[in-house]
Amino acid sequence: MFARTVTRLPKLIQGLRRASYSTSTEAIGFIGLGQMGFHMAKHLQAKSTLPFVVYDADPSAIARFTTETNARAATSPGDLASQTSVIITALPESSHVQAVYTGCTGILSGLRKDTLCIDSSTIDPSVSIDVSQRVNSAGGRAVDAPISGGIMGAQAATLTFMVGCETEHDFGRTKEHLEKMGKNVVRCGGLGAGQAAKICNNLLLAISMIGTAEAMNLGVRLGLDPAVLASIVNTSSGRCWASDTANPVPGVIESAPSTNKYRGGFKTRLMLKDLGLASNAAKDTKTPLVLGALAENIYRLMAHNPELAEQDFSSVYKWLTNSHKD
């Protein structure tokens, strides 16, 4: 009996240390180490002095992050919550956010009092508000802070965060951390306001990307050099992010996903998801979406193609040139 107790002492001590750590020490937790989240977390970890804990549904993402940094790995969202005082989540869809926060091993199962929960996912505003209210009811402080700037912005820490929260105090706590991952942090209003701003932005982004692709395609067919046309557009009234930063024509902008075979950007299927969110919001508010509906239909057609669905949404240029050659 004594020998068995002695052999269990290291595990008991480790458990006591962890319990002490999780209830008395400030730390940052990050959930969602995807194409965006991985870079965001790297910047946040490098610029923070607090201990850093990560979790992802993909074990290889956790292994890569903890190998490249001194971060610790959590075994579940709830485990991460029990060890941290600030949590940032960056997840693909509404269902993922609901599962990570409210699932049986979700954040709420281990949430500590006054933990700041910042969700940077782009999801349905109604889902965001519901999850935020659950966090607040459980003793935490919820903030929605979706992002704009794409993978290039995540890599360069130049993202824009659109923040929805209940108080200025919550915004101040949030801004301290978001500024380590981006250059613009804007409070849009109360809970859900950040999500509302984000879906409006992405609605416009989808429309402008299609317009840029159409204009570039027409110019090329008229015999113009795409680089020359882009330089004219970008010093004229047609200039937009889709033309000067993520130009859809391969080779025009070296850092654009189009030049990298449309890899490493914002996937077509995710843009379709965001357009669906905008469409639902428009129906709820009885707001007409004329160009938005056309854009959604175009990206729906593209998403039926398995290759285009996984490529950057600027591949609409590729779709136009391949689908309408004659």
mmCIF file of C-alpha atoms in Angstrom:
data_model
loop_
_atom_site.group_PDB
_atom_site.id
_atom_site.type_symbol
_atom_site.label_atom_id
_atom_site.label_comp_id
_atom_site.label_asym_id
_atom_site.label_seq_id
_atom_site.Cartn_x
_atom_site.Cartn_y
_atom_site.Cartn_z
ATOM 1 C CA MET A 1 0.000 0.000 0.000
ATOM 2 C CA PHE A 2 2.809 2.401 0.946
ATOM 3 C CA ALA A 3 4.745 1.551 -2.216
ATOM 4 C CA ARG A 4 1.654 2.192 -4.347
ATOM 5 C CA THR A 5 1.154 5.582 -2.668
ATOM 6 C CA VAL A 6 4.798 6.522 -3.270
ATOM 7 C CA THR A 7 4.579 5.662 -6.966
ATOM 8 C CA ARG A 8 1.493 7.856 -7.276
ATOM 9 C CA LEU A 9 3.128 10.873 -5.587
ATOM 10 C CA PRO A 10 4.599 12.425 -8.777
ATOM 11 C CA LYS A 11 1.174 12.377 -10.446
ATOM 12 C CA LEU A 12 -0.485 13.770 -7.318
ATOM 13 C CA ILE A 13 2.098 16.558 -7.098
ATOM 14 C CA GLN A 14 1.668 17.336 -10.803
ATOM 15 C CA GLY A 15 -2.083 17.543 -10.311
ATOM 16 C CA LEU A 16 -1.679 19.865 -7.322
ATOM 17 C CA ARG A 17 0.694 22.092 -9.280
ATOM 18 C CA ARG A 18 -1.759 22.241 -12.160
ATOM 19 C CA ALA A 19 -4.673 23.038 -9.848
ATOM 20 C CA SER A 20 -2.647 25.827 -8.258
ATOM 21 C CA TYR A 21 -1.642 27.142 -11.689
ATOM 22 C CA SER A 22 -5.168 27.090 -13.074
ATOM 23 C CA THR A 23 -6.781 28.975 -10.207
ATOM 24 C CA SER A 24 -4.198 31.609 -9.350
ATOM 25 C CA THR A 25 -2.167 32.476 -12.434
ATOM 26 C CA GLU A 26 -2.985 34.619 -15.425
ATOM 27 C CA ALA A 27 -2.360 32.972 -18.778
ATOM 28 C CA ILE A 28 -3.483 33.252 -22.394
ATOM 29 C CA GLY A 29 -5.240 30.460 -24.235
ATOM 30 C CA PHE A 30 -5.689 30.157 -28.003
ATOM 31 C CA ILE A 31 -8.044 27.711 -29.727
ATOM 32 C CA GLY A 32 -7.985 27.253 -33.495
ATOM 33 C CA LEU A 33 -4.543 26.902 -35.090
ATOM 34 C CA GLY A 34 -5.673 26.967 -38.707
ATOM 35 C CA GLN A 35 -4.302 29.047 -41.566
ATOM 36 C CA MET A 36 -5.245 32.293 -39.824
ATOM 37 C CA GLY A 37 -5.126 31.260 -36.204
ATOM 38 C CA PHE A 38 -1.644 29.764 -36.308
ATOM 39 C CA HIS A 39 -0.053 33.045 -37.391
ATOM 40 C CA MET A 40 -2.219 35.087 -35.025
ATOM 41 C CA ALA A 41 -1.261 32.877 -32.099
ATOM 42 C CA LYS A 42 2.439 33.049 -33.009
ATOM 43 C CA HIS A 43 2.396 36.868 -32.874
ATOM 44 C CA LEU A 44 0.377 36.950 -29.667
ATOM 45 C CA GLN A 45 2.616 34.418 -27.943
ATOM 46 C CA ALA A 46 5.819 36.169 -29.035
ATOM 47 C CA LYS A 47 4.646 39.579 -27.833
ATOM 48 C CA SER A 48 3.068 38.481 -24.533
ATOM 49 C CA THR A 49 4.746 37.862 -21.213
ATOM 50 C CA LEU A 50 2.037 35.558 -19.864
ATOM 51 C CA PRO A 51 2.149 31.763 -20.112
ATOM 52 C CA PHE A 52 0.541 30.497 -23.324
ATOM 53 C CA VAL A 53 -1.733 27.452 -23.754
ATOM 54 C CA VAL A 54 -3.106 26.167 -27.079
ATOM 55 C CA TYR A 55 -5.672 23.692 -28.334
ATOM 56 C CA ASP A 56 -6.814 22.531 -31.764
ATOM 57 C CA ALA A 57 -8.891 19.625 -33.011
ATOM 58 C CA ASP A 58 -5.894 18.645 -35.157
ATOM 59 C CA PRO A 59 -3.111 17.189 -32.970
ATOM 60 C CA SER A 60 -0.507 17.940 -35.648
ATOM 61 C CA ALA A 61 -1.291 21.667 -35.432
ATOM 62 C CA ILE A 62 -0.772 21.572 -31.670
ATOM 63 C CA ALA A 63 2.482 19.638 -32.072
ATOM 64 C CA ARG A 64 3.793 22.107 -34.633
ATOM 65 C CA PHE A 65 2.938 25.138 -32.503
ATOM 66 C CA THR A 66 4.372 23.770 -29.267
ATOM 67 C CA THR A 67 7.512 22.692 -31.114
ATOM 68 C CA GLU A 68 8.057 26.178 -32.512
ATOM 69 C CA THR A 69 7.229 27.983 -29.248
ATOM 70 C CA ASN A 70 7.299 27.396 -25.499
ATOM 71 C CA ALA A 71 3.498 27.127 -25.376
ATOM 72 C CA ARG A 72 1.770 24.325 -23.502
ATOM 73 C CA ALA A 73 -0.855 22.019 -25.008
ATOM 74 C CA ALA A 74 -4.301 21.561 -23.492
ATOM 75 C CA THR A 75 -6.264 18.327 -23.855
ATOM 76 C CA SER A 76 -9.620 20.019 -24.518
ATOM 77 C CA PRO A 77 -11.196 23.490 -24.637
ATOM 78 C CA GLY A 78 -12.376 23.002 -21.063
ATOM 79 C CA ASP A 79 -8.894 22.016 -19.944
ATOM 80 C CA LEU A 80 -7.511 25.145 -21.594
ATOM 81 C CA ALA A 81 -10.173 27.307 -19.911
ATOM 82 C CA SER A 82 -9.270 25.948 -16.487
ATOM 83 C CA GLN A 83 -5.691 27.200 -16.956
ATOM 84 C CA THR A 84 -6.230 30.625 -18.523
ATOM 85 C CA SER A 85 -7.585 34.107 -17.841
ATOM 86 C CA VAL A 86 -7.814 35.190 -21.494
ATOM 87 C CA ILE A 87 -9.079 32.943 -24.311
ATOM 88 C CA ILE A 88 -9.022 33.691 -28.041
ATOM 89 C CA THR A 89 -10.896 31.439 -30.444
ATOM 90 C CA ALA A 90 -10.506 31.472 -34.249
ATOM 91 C CA LEU A 91 -12.786 28.850 -35.779
ATOM 92 C CA PRO A 92 -14.337 28.222 -39.224
ATOM 93 C CA GLU A 93 -18.103 28.129 -38.630
ATOM 94 C CA SER A 94 -20.954 28.664 -36.161
ATOM 95 C CA SER A 95 -21.186 24.958 -35.312
ATOM 96 C CA HIS A 96 -17.508 24.861 -34.355
ATOM 97 C CA VAL A 97 -17.892 27.845 -32.042
ATOM 98 C CA GLN A 98 -20.945 26.306 -30.363
ATOM 99 C CA ALA A 99 -19.136 23.005 -29.829
ATOM 100 C CA VAL A 100 -15.935 24.598 -28.511
ATOM 101 C CA TYR A 101 -17.771 26.801 -26.035
ATOM 102 C CA THR A 102 -20.810 24.759 -24.989
ATOM 103 C CA GLY A 103 -19.828 21.122 -25.657
ATOM 104 C CA CYS A 104 -19.373 18.649 -22.794
ATOM 105 C CA THR A 105 -15.626 19.379 -22.701
ATOM 106 C CA GLY A 106 -16.050 22.911 -23.962
ATOM 107 C CA ILE A 107 -14.783 26.194 -22.578
ATOM 108 C CA LEU A 108 -17.773 26.649 -20.265
ATOM 109 C CA SER A 109 -16.947 23.366 -18.501
ATOM 110 C CA GLY A 110 -13.686 24.833 -17.183
ATOM 111 C CA LEU A 111 -14.302 28.590 -17.328
ATOM 112 C CA ARG A 112 -12.808 30.669 -14.521
ATOM 113 C CA LYS A 113 -14.520 33.793 -13.182
ATOM 114 C CA ASP A 114 -13.871 36.999 -15.182
ATOM 115 C CA THR A 115 -12.035 35.131 -17.952
ATOM 116 C CA LEU A 116 -12.021 37.248 -21.096
ATOM 117 C CA CYS A 117 -13.323 35.186 -24.044
ATOM 118 C CA ILE A 118 -12.588 36.754 -27.434
ATOM 119 C CA ASP A 119 -14.094 34.987 -30.424
ATOM 120 C CA SER A 120 -12.472 36.014 -33.706
ATOM 121 C CA SER A 121 -14.481 33.598 -35.834
ATOM 122 C CA THR A 122 -16.860 34.868 -38.518
ATOM 123 C CA ILE A 123 -20.239 33.353 -37.637
ATOM 124 C CA ASP A 124 -23.955 34.074 -37.570
ATOM 125 C CA PRO A 125 -24.539 37.155 -35.344
ATOM 126 C CA SER A 126 -27.421 35.418 -33.551
ATOM 127 C CA VAL A 127 -25.174 32.453 -32.675
ATOM 128 C CA SER A 128 -22.444 34.832 -31.545
ATOM 129 C CA ILE A 129 -24.829 36.695 -29.237
ATOM 130 C CA ASP A 130 -26.198 33.437 -27.785
ATOM 131 C CA VAL A 131 -22.724 32.029 -27.049
ATOM 132 C CA SER A 132 -21.596 35.380 -25.611
ATOM 133 C CA GLN A 133 -24.569 35.515 -23.269
ATOM 134 C CA ARG A 134 -23.794 31.992 -22.067
ATOM 135 C CA VAL A 135 -20.207 33.006 -21.359
ATOM 136 C CA ASN A 136 -21.318 36.060 -19.398
ATOM 137 C CA SER A 137 -23.907 34.044 -17.454
ATOM 138 C CA ALA A 138 -21.156 31.584 -16.505
ATOM 139 C CA GLY A 139 -19.046 34.383 -15.025
ATOM 140 C CA GLY A 140 -16.825 35.209 -17.978
ATOM 141 C CA ARG A 141 -16.629 38.300 -20.173
ATOM 142 C CA ALA A 142 -17.515 37.693 -23.826
ATOM 143 C CA VAL A 143 -16.344 39.668 -26.845
ATOM 144 C CA ASP A 144 -16.903 39.055 -30.549
ATOM 145 C CA ALA A 145 -13.961 40.272 -32.624
ATOM 146 C CA PRO A 146 -13.997 38.914 -36.185
ATOM 147 C CA ILE A 147 -11.066 39.812 -38.384
ATOM 148 C CA SER A 148 -10.289 41.199 -41.805
ATOM 149 C CA GLY A 149 -6.993 41.110 -43.663
ATOM 150 C CA GLY A 150 -6.680 37.487 -44.683
ATOM 151 C CA ILE A 151 -3.715 35.182 -44.253
ATOM 152 C CA MET A 152 -1.335 37.887 -45.446
ATOM 153 C CA GLY A 153 -2.613 40.160 -42.673
ATOM 154 C CA ALA A 154 -2.309 37.381 -40.104
ATOM 155 C CA GLN A 155 1.278 36.718 -41.152
ATOM 156 C CA ALA A 156 2.203 40.408 -40.987
ATOM 157 C CA ALA A 157 0.134 41.207 -37.870
ATOM 158 C CA THR A 158 -1.768 43.894 -39.789
ATOM 159 C CA LEU A 159 -5.286 42.555 -39.249
ATOM 160 C CA THR A 160 -8.348 44.680 -38.527
ATOM 161 C CA PHE A 161 -10.502 43.525 -35.614
ATOM 162 C CA MET A 162 -14.183 44.487 -35.466
ATOM 163 C CA VAL A 163 -15.195 44.320 -31.824
ATOM 164 C CA GLY A 164 -18.575 43.863 -30.188
ATOM 165 C CA CYS A 165 -18.731 43.948 -26.383
ATOM 166 C CA GLU A 166 -20.836 45.174 -23.476
ATOM 167 C CA THR A 167 -18.516 47.689 -21.809
ATOM 168 C CA GLU A 168 -15.560 49.966 -22.473
ATOM 169 C CA HIS A 169 -13.675 48.043 -19.801
ATOM 170 C CA ASP A 170 -14.124 44.825 -21.788
ATOM 171 C CA PHE A 171 -12.947 46.647 -24.916
ATOM 172 C CA GLY A 172 -9.852 47.948 -23.133
ATOM 173 C CA ARG A 173 -8.907 44.465 -21.931
ATOM 174 C CA THR A 174 -9.511 43.084 -25.406
ATOM 175 C CA LYS A 175 -7.584 45.761 -27.285
ATOM 176 C CA GLU A 176 -4.456 45.052 -25.249
ATOM 177 C CA HIS A 177 -4.249 41.584 -26.774
ATOM 178 C CA LEU A 178 -5.635 42.234 -30.263
ATOM 179 C CA GLU A 179 -3.097 44.970 -30.928
ATOM 180 C CA LYS A 180 -0.407 42.296 -30.783
ATOM 181 C CA MET A 181 -2.004 40.591 -33.798
ATOM 182 C CA GLY A 182 -3.266 43.533 -35.854
ATOM 183 C CA LYS A 183 -3.029 47.239 -36.540
ATOM 184 C CA ASN A 184 -6.702 48.281 -36.311
ATOM 185 C CA VAL A 185 -8.980 47.458 -33.388
ATOM 186 C CA VAL A 186 -12.394 49.108 -33.661
ATOM 187 C CA ARG A 187 -15.325 48.866 -31.276
ATOM 188 C CA CYS A 188 -18.463 48.544 -33.406
ATOM 189 C CA GLY A 189 -21.031 48.412 -30.600
ATOM 190 C CA GLY A 190 -22.549 45.849 -28.260
ATOM 191 C CA LEU A 191 -22.424 42.049 -28.434
ATOM 192 C CA GLY A 192 -22.800 40.864 -32.037
ATOM 193 C CA ALA A 193 -21.861 44.229 -33.561
ATOM 194 C CA GLY A 194 -18.440 42.945 -34.609
ATOM 195 C CA GLN A 195 -20.049 40.062 -36.490
ATOM 196 C CA ALA A 196 -22.499 42.429 -38.184
ATOM 197 C CA ALA A 197 -19.646 44.641 -39.394
ATOM 198 C CA LYS A 198 -17.676 41.637 -40.638
ATOM 199 C CA ILE A 199 -20.434 40.134 -42.781
ATOM 200 C CA CYS A 200 -21.073 43.563 -44.353
ATOM 201 C CA ASN A 201 -17.354 43.864 -45.133
ATOM 202 C CA ASN A 202 -17.152 40.399 -46.675
ATOM 203 C CA LEU A 203 -20.290 41.003 -48.714
ATOM 204 C CA LEU A 204 -18.567 43.996 -50.285
ATOM 205 C CA LEU A 205 -15.301 42.064 -50.641
ATOM 206 C CA ALA A 206 -16.955 39.267 -52.605
ATOM 207 C CA ILE A 207 -18.675 41.704 -54.945
ATOM 208 C CA SER A 208 -15.521 43.764 -55.511
ATOM 209 C CA MET A 209 -13.432 40.653 -56.204
ATOM 210 C CA ILE A 210 -15.860 39.517 -58.881
ATOM 211 C CA GLY A 211 -15.860 43.009 -60.392
ATOM 212 C CA THR A 212 -12.069 43.142 -60.385
ATOM 213 C CA ALA A 213 -11.844 39.705 -61.995
ATOM 214 C CA GLU A 214 -14.325 40.700 -64.710
ATOM 215 C CA ALA A 215 -12.487 43.937 -65.469
ATOM 216 C CA MET A 216 -9.084 42.241 -65.570
ATOM 217 C CA ASN A 217 -10.420 39.455 -67.787
ATOM 218 C CA LEU A 218 -11.943 41.973 -70.206
ATOM 219 C CA GLY A 219 -8.716 43.969 -70.318
ATOM 220 C CA VAL A 220 -6.626 40.891 -71.068
ATOM 221 C CA ARG A 221 -8.994 39.874 -73.884
ATOM 222 C CA LEU A 222 -8.689 43.391 -75.286
ATOM 223 C CA GLY A 223 -4.934 42.884 -75.464
ATOM 224 C CA LEU A 224 -3.835 44.776 -72.360
ATOM 225 C CA ASP A 225 -0.930 43.635 -70.218
ATOM 226 C CA PRO A 226 -2.582 42.709 -66.874
ATOM 227 C CA ALA A 227 0.214 44.356 -64.879
ATOM 228 C CA VAL A 228 -0.227 47.600 -66.812
ATOM 229 C CA LEU A 229 -4.014 47.486 -66.387
ATOM 230 C CA ALA A 230 -3.650 46.820 -62.669
ATOM 231 C CA SER A 231 -1.272 49.763 -62.278
ATOM 232 C CA ILE A 232 -3.814 52.025 -63.989
ATOM 233 C CA VAL A 233 -6.720 50.756 -61.870
ATOM 234 C CA ASN A 234 -4.670 51.132 -58.693
ATOM 235 C CA THR A 235 -3.948 54.794 -59.410
ATOM 236 C CA SER A 236 -7.505 55.495 -60.541
ATOM 237 C CA SER A 237 -11.050 55.389 -59.196
ATOM 238 C CA GLY A 238 -11.395 51.609 -59.615
ATOM 239 C CA ARG A 239 -8.828 50.863 -56.935
ATOM 240 C CA CYS A 240 -9.818 48.436 -54.170
ATOM 241 C CA TRP A 241 -8.252 45.723 -51.993
ATOM 242 C CA ALA A 242 -9.076 43.103 -54.608
ATOM 243 C CA SER A 243 -7.072 45.041 -57.198
ATOM 244 C CA ASP A 244 -4.100 46.381 -55.227
ATOM 245 C CA THR A 245 -3.448 43.655 -52.643
ATOM 246 C CA ALA A 246 -5.031 40.392 -53.787
ATOM 247 C CA ASN A 247 -5.258 40.912 -57.536
ATOM 248 C CA PRO A 248 -6.869 37.790 -59.029
ATOM 249 C CA VAL A 249 -4.590 37.602 -62.090
ATOM 250 C CA PRO A 250 -1.541 35.373 -61.506
ATOM 251 C CA GLY A 251 1.757 37.239 -61.606
ATOM 252 C CA VAL A 252 0.391 40.748 -61.155
ATOM 253 C CA ILE A 253 1.116 40.883 -57.411
ATOM 254 C CA GLU A 254 3.819 38.546 -56.158
ATOM 255 C CA SER A 255 2.352 38.093 -52.666
ATOM 256 C CA ALA A 256 -1.225 37.498 -53.847
ATOM 257 C CA PRO A 257 -2.684 33.970 -53.598
ATOM 258 C CA SER A 258 -3.334 34.024 -57.364
ATOM 259 C CA THR A 259 0.430 34.036 -57.996
ATOM 260 C CA ASN A 260 0.735 31.002 -55.718
ATOM 261 C CA LYS A 261 -1.776 28.956 -57.731
ATOM 262 C CA TYR A 262 -4.563 30.419 -55.570
ATOM 263 C CA ARG A 263 -3.213 28.694 -52.472
ATOM 264 C CA GLY A 264 -2.822 30.131 -48.992
ATOM 265 C CA GLY A 265 -5.709 32.585 -49.044
ATOM 266 C CA PHE A 266 -9.381 32.750 -48.056
ATOM 267 C CA LYS A 267 -11.069 29.659 -49.457
ATOM 268 C CA THR A 268 -13.983 29.917 -51.862
ATOM 269 C CA ARG A 269 -16.157 27.697 -49.665
ATOM 270 C CA LEU A 270 -15.576 30.011 -46.709
ATOM 271 C CA MET A 271 -16.530 33.052 -48.759
ATOM 272 C CA LEU A 272 -19.708 31.220 -49.748
ATOM 273 C CA LYS A 273 -20.358 30.596 -46.056
ATOM 274 C CA ASP A 274 -19.967 34.305 -45.264
ATOM 275 C CA LEU A 275 -22.246 35.292 -48.121
ATOM 276 C CA GLY A 276 -24.807 32.905 -46.674
ATOM 277 C CA LEU A 277 -24.534 34.738 -43.352
ATOM 278 C CA ALA A 278 -25.085 38.054 -45.129
ATOM 279 C CA SER A 279 -28.055 36.611 -47.003
ATOM 280 C CA ASN A 280 -29.642 35.361 -43.782
ATOM 281 C CA ALA A 281 -29.103 38.728 -42.095
ATOM 282 C CA ALA A 282 -30.650 40.475 -45.099
ATOM 283 C CA LYS A 283 -33.736 38.276 -44.892
ATOM 284 C CA ASP A 284 -34.058 38.910 -41.164
ATOM 285 C CA THR A 285 -33.856 42.680 -41.668
ATOM 286 C CA LYS A 286 -35.790 42.751 -44.975
ATOM 287 C CA THR A 287 -32.786 44.293 -46.727
ATOM 288 C CA PRO A 288 -32.507 43.861 -50.520
ATOM 289 C CA LEU A 289 -29.305 42.214 -51.755
ATOM 290 C CA VAL A 290 -29.126 42.452 -55.538
ATOM 291 C CA LEU A 291 -25.383 42.186 -56.244
ATOM 292 C CA GLY A 292 -24.942 40.161 -53.065
ATOM 293 C CA ALA A 293 -27.349 37.497 -54.316
ATOM 294 C CA LEU A 294 -25.517 37.324 -57.647
ATOM 295 C CA ALA A 295 -22.172 37.019 -55.854
ATOM 296 C CA GLU A 296 -23.527 34.227 -53.660
ATOM 297 C CA ASN A 297 -24.753 32.316 -56.721
ATOM 298 C CA ILE A 298 -21.375 32.688 -58.444
ATOM 299 C CA TYR A 299 -19.468 31.390 -55.433
ATOM 300 C CA ARG A 300 -21.980 28.581 -55.006
ATOM 301 C CA LEU A 301 -21.274 27.467 -58.572
ATOM 302 C CA MET A 302 -17.539 27.673 -57.901
ATOM 303 C CA ALA A 303 -17.856 25.691 -54.666
ATOM 304 C CA HIS A 304 -19.364 22.789 -56.626
ATOM 305 C CA ASN A 305 -15.900 22.367 -58.140
ATOM 306 C CA PRO A 306 -13.781 20.556 -55.489
ATOM 307 C CA GLU A 307 -10.592 22.269 -56.665
ATOM 308 C CA LEU A 308 -11.996 25.805 -56.708
ATOM 309 C CA ALA A 309 -13.803 25.266 -53.393
ATOM 310 C CA GLU A 310 -10.461 24.880 -51.610
ATOM 311 C CA GLN A 311 -8.672 27.652 -53.489
ATOM 312 C CA ASP A 312 -8.608 31.348 -52.622
ATOM 313 C CA PHE A 313 -11.829 33.125 -53.558
ATOM 314 C CA SER A 314 -9.890 35.243 -56.089
ATOM 315 C CA SER A 315 -9.963 32.096 -58.224
ATOM 316 C CA VAL A 316 -13.220 33.582 -59.545
ATOM 317 C CA TYR A 317 -10.888 34.978 -62.244
ATOM 318 C CA LYS A 318 -9.845 31.433 -63.128
ATOM 319 C CA TRP A 319 -13.497 30.390 -63.155
ATOM 320 C CA LEU A 320 -14.428 33.244 -65.488
ATOM 321 C CA THR A 321 -11.601 32.597 -67.924
ATOM 322 C CA ASN A 322 -12.167 28.840 -68.014
ATOM 323 C CA SER A 323 -15.949 28.917 -68.130
ATOM 324 C CA HIS A 324 -16.396 31.659 -70.705
ATOM 325 C CA LYS A 325 -13.630 31.258 -73.260
ATOM 326 C CA ASP A 326 -15.934 31.578 -76.260
#
